Coordinates of N, CA and C in Angstrom, one line a residue:
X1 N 2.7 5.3 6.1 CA 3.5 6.4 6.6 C 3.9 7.3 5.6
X2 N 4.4 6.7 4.7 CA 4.1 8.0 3.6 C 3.3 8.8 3.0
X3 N 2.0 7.9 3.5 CA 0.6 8.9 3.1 C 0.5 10.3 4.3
X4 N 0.8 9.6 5.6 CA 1.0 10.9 6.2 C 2.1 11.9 5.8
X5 N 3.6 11.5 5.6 CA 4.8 12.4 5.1 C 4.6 13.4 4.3
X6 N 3.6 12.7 2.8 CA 3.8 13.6 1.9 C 2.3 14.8 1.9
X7 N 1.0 13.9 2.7 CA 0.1 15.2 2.6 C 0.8 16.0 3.7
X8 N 1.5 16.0 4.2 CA 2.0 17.0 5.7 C 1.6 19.1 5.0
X9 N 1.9 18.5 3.7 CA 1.4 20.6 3.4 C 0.1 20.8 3.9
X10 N -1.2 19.7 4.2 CA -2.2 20.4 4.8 C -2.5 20.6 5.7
X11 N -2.1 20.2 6.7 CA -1.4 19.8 8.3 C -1.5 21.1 8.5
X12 N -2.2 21.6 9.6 CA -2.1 22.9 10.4 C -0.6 23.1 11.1
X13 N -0.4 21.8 11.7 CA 0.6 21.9 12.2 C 1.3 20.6 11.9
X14 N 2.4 20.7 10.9 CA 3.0 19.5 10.8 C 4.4 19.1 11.7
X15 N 5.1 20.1 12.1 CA 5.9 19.8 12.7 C 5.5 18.8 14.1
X16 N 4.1 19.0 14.4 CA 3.6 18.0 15.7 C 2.9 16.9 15.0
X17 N 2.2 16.7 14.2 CA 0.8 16.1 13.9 C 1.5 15.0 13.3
X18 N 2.6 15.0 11.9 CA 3.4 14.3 11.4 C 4.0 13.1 11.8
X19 N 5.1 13.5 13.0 CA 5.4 12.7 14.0 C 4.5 11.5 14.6
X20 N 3.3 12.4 14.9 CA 2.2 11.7 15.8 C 1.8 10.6 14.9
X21 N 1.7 10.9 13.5 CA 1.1 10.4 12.3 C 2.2 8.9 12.1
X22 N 3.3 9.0 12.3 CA 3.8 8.2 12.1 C 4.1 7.3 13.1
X23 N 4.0 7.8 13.8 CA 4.3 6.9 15.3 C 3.1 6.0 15.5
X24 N 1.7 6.3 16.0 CA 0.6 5.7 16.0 C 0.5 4.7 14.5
X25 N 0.3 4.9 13.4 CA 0.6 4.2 12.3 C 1.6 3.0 12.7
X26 N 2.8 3.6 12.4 CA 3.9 1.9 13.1 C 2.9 1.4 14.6
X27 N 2.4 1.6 15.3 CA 2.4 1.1 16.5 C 0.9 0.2 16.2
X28 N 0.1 0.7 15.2 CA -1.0 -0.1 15.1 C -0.7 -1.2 14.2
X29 N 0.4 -0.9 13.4 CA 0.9 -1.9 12.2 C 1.7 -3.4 13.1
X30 N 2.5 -2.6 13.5 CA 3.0 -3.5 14.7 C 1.9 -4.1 15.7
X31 N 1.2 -3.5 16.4 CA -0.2 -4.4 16.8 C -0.9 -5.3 16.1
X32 N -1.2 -4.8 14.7 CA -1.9 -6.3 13.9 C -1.2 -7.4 13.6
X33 N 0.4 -7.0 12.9 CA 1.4 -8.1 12.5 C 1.4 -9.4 14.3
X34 N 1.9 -8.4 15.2 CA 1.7 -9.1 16.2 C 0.9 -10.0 16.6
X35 N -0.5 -9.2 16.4 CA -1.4 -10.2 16.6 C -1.7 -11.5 15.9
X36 N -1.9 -11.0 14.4 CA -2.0 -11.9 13.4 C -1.0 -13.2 14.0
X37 N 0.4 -12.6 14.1 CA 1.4 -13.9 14.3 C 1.2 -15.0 15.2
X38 N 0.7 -14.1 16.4 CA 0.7 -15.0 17.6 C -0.5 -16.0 17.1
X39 N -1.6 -15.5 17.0 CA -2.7 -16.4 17.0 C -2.1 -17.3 15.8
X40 N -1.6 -17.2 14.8 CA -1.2 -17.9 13.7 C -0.6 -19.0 14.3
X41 N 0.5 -18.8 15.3 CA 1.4 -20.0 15.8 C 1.3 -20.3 16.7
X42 N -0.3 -19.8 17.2 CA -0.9 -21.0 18.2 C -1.6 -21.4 17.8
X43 N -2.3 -21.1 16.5 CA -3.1 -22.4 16.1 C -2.0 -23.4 15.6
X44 N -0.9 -23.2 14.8 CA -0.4 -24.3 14.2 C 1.0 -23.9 14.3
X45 N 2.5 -24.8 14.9 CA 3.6 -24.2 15.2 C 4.1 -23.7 13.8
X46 N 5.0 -22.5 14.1 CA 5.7 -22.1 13.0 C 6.2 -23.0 11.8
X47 N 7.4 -24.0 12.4 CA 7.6 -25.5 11.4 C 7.0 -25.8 10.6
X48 N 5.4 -25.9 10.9 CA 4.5 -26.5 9.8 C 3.4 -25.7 9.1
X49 N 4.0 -24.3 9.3 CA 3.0 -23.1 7.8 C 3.7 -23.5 7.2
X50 N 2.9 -23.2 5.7 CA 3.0 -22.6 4.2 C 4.0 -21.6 4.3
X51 N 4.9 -21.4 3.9 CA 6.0 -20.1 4.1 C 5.2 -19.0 2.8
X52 N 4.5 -19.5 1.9 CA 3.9 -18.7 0.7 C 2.4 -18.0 1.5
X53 N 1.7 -18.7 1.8 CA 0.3 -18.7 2.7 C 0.1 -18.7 3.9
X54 N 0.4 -18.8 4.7 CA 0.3 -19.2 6.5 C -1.2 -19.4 6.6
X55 N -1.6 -18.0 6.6 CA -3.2 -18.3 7.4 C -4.0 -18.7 6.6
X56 N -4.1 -18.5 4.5 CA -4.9 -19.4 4.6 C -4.9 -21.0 4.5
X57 N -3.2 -21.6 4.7 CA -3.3 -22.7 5.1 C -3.5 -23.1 6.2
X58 N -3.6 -22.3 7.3 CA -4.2 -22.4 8.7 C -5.3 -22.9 8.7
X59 N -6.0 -22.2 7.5 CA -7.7 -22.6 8.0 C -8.1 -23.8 7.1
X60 N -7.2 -24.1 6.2 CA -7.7 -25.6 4.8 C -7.0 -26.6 6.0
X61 N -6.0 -26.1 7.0 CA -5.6 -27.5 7.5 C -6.2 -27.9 8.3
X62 N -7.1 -26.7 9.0 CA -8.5 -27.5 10.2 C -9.6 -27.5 9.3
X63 N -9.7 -27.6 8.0 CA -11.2 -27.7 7.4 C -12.5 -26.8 7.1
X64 N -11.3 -25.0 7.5 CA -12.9 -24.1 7.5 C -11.9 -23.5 6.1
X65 N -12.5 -24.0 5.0 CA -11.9 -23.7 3.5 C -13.1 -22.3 3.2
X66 N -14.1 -22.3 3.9 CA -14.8 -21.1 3.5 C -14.0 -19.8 4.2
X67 N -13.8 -19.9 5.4 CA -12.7 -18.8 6.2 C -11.6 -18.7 5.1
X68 N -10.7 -19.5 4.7 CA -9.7 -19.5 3.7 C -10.1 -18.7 2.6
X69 N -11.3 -18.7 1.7 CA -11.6 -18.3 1.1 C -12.0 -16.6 1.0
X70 N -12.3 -16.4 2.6 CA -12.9 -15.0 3.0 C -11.6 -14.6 3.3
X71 N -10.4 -15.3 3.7 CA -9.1 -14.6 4.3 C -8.6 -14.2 2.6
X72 N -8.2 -14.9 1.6 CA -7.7 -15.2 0.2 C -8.5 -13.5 -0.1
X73 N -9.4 -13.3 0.1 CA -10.4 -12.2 -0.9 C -10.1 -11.2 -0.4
X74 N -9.7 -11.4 1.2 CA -9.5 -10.4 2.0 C -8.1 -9.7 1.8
X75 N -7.3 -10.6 1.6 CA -6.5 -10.1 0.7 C -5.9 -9.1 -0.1
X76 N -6.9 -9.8 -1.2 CA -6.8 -9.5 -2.4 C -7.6 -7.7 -2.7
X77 N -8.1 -7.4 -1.7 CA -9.0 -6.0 -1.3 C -7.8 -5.1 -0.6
X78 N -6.9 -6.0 0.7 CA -5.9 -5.1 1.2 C -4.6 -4.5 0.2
X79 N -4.5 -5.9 -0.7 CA -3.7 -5.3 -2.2 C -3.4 -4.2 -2.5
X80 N -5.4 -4.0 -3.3 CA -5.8 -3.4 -4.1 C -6.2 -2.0 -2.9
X81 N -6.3 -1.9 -2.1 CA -6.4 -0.6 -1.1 C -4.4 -0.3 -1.0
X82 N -3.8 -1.4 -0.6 CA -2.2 -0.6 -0.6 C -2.2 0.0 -2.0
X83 N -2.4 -0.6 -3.1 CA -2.3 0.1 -4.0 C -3.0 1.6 -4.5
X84 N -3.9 1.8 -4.4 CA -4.3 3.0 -4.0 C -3.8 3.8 -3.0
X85 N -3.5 3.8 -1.8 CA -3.1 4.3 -0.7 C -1.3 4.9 -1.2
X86 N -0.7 4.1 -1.7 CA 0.8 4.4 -2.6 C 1.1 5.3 -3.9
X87 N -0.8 5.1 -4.4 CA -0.7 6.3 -5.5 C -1.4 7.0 -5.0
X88 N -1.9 7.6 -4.1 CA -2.2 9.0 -3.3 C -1.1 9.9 -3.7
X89 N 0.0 9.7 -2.9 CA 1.0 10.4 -2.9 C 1.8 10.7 -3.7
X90 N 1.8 10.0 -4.7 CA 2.7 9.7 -6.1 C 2.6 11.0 -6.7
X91 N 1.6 11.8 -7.0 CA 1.5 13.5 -7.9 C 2.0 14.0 -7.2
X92 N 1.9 13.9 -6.0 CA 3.0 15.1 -5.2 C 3.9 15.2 -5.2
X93 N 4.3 14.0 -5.2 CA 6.1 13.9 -5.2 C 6.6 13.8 -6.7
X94 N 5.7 14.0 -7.8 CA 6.2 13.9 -9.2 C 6.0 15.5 -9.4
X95 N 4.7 16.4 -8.7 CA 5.4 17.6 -8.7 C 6.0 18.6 -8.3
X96 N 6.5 17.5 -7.0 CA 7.8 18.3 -6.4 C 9.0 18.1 -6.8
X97 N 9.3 17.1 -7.2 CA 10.3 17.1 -8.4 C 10.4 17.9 -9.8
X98 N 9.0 18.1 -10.7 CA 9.5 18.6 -11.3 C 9.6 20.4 -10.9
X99 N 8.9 20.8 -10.3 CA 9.4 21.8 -9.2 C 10.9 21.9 -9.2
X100 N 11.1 21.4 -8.8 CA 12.8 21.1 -8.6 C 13.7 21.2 -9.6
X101 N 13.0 21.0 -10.9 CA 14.0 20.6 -11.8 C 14.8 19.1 -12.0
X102 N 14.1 17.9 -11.1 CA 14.3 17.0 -11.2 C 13.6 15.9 -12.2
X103 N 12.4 16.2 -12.8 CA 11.5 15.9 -13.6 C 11.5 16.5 -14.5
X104 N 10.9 15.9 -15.7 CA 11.0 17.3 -16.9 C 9.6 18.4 -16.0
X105 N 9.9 19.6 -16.7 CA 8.8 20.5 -16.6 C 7.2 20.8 -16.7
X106 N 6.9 19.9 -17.4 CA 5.9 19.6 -18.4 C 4.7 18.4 -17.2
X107 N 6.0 18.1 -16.6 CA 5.3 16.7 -15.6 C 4.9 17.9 -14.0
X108 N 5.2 18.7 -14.0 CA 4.6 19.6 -12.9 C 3.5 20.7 -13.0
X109 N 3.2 21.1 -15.0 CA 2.2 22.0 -15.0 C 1.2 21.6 -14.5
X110 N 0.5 22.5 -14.1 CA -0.8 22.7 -12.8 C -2.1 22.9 -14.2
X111 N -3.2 22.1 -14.0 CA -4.3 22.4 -15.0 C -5.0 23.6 -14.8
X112 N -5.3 24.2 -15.5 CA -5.9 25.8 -15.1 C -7.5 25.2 -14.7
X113 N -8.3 24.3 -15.3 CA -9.7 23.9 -14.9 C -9.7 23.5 -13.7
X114 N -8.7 22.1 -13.4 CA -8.6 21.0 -12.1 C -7.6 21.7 -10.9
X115 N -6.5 22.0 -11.4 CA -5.5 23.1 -10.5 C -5.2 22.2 -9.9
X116 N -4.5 20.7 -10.5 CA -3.6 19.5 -9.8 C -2.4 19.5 -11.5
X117 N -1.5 19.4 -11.1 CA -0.3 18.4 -11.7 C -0.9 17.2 -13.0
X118 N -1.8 17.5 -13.8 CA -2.6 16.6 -14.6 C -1.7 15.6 -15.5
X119 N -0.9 16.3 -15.6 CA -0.3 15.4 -17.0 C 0.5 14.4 -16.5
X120 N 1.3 14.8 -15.0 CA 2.2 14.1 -14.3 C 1.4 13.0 -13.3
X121 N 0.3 13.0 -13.1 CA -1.0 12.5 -12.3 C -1.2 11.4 -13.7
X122 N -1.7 11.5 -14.9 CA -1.8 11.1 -15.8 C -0.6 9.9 -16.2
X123 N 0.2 10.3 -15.6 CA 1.7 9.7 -16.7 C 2.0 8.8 -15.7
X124 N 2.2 9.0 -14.1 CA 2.3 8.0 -13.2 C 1.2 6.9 -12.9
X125 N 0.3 7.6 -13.2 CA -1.7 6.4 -13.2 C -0.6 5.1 -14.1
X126 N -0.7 5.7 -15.5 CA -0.6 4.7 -16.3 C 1.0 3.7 -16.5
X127 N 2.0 4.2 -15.9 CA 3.1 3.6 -16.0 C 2.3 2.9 -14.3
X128 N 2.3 3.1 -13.4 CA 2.0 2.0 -12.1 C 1.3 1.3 -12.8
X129 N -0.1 1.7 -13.1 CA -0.8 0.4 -13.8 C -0.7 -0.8 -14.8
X130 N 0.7 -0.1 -15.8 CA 1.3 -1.2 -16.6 C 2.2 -1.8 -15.7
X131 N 3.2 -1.4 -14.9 CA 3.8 -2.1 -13.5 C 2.9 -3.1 -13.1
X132 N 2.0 -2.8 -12.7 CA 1.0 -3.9 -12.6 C 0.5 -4.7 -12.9
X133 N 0.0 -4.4 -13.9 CA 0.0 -5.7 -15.0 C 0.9 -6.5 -15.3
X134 N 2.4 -6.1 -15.3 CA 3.1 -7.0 -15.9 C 3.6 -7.8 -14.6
X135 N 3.2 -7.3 -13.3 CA 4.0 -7.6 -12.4 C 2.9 -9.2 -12.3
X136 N 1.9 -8.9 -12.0 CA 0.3 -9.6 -11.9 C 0.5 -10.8 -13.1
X137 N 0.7 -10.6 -14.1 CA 0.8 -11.7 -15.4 C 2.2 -12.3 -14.9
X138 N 3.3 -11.8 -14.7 CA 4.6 -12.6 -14.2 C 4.6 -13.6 -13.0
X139 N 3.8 -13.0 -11.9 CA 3.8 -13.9 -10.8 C 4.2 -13.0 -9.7
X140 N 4.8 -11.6 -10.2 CA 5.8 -11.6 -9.0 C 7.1 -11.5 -8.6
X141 N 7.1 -12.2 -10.1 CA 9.0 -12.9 -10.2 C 9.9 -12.1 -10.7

C-alpha cells in the first residue's frame, strides 16, 4: 500500500486510481491471509501449530518435509521481495523531506547524469542494509 501512496506522482489520475490501489491490495492481502488460515486449521486445529512456524510445521507433522522445505525457501524470497518493495519508496520520501526542509539538503540533490535524489538513494540503501544485517545476525530480537 505504500508502494501505491508514494508512486501516486505518476498516476494520471491519482485522486481515483490511488484509492482503487489500495483498496484491491487490502482485499487480495486479506484473501490470501484468509485463505492461507483456513486451510492451515483444517489441516491441523489452531491448539496444536507452532505459534513461530504454522505451515511449515503443518507439513513436518504429516511427513511432506520436502513441501516444508519449498514453503521455508518460499519464504525466505517473500522477505527478500518485501524488502525490496519497502525500499522502492524510501528515495521519495527522503526527497520529499529534504524538499521540505526536514532532511538535510544535501540528501534531496537531484544528480545531473541520473536526475534521481543519488546521495539520499545511496545513504538509505546502506543504512536499511546495515538494519539488516544486524537485525538477521540478532535473531530478530
Amino acid at each position: 500500500m505504500l508502494f501505491a501512496a508514494t508512486a501516486g506522482e505518476e498516476a494520471k489520475n491519482p485522486k481515483k486510481s490511488i484509492p482503487i490501489a489500495v483498496c484491491v491490495s487490502l482485499l487480495l492481502i486479506f484473501l490470501a491471509y484468509f485463505g492461507i488460515s483456513t486451510v492451515l486449521t483444517m489441516m491441523l486445529p489452531y491448539f496444536e501449530q507452532d505459534e513461530t512456524a504454522p505451515l511449515p510445521y503443518v507439513f513436518e507433522f504429516y511427513g511432506m518435509t520436502v513441501s516444508k522445505y519449498i514453503v521455508s525457501i518460499g519464504a525466505l524470497f517473500g522477505l527478500c521481495a518485501s524488502l525490496m518493495g519497502s525500499m522502492f519508496p524510501l528515495p521519495r520520501i527522503v526527497f520529499a523531506m529534504a524538499d521540505d526542509g526536514l532532511l538535510f539538503e544535501f540528501m534531496g540533490r537531484i544528480h545531473p547524469r541520473f536526475k534521481t535524489p543519488f546521495i539520499g538513494t545511496l545513504l538509505t540503501g546502506l543504512i536499511t542494509g546495515n538494519l539488516e544485517n544486524v537485525l538477521a545476525f540478532d535473531g530478530g530480537k
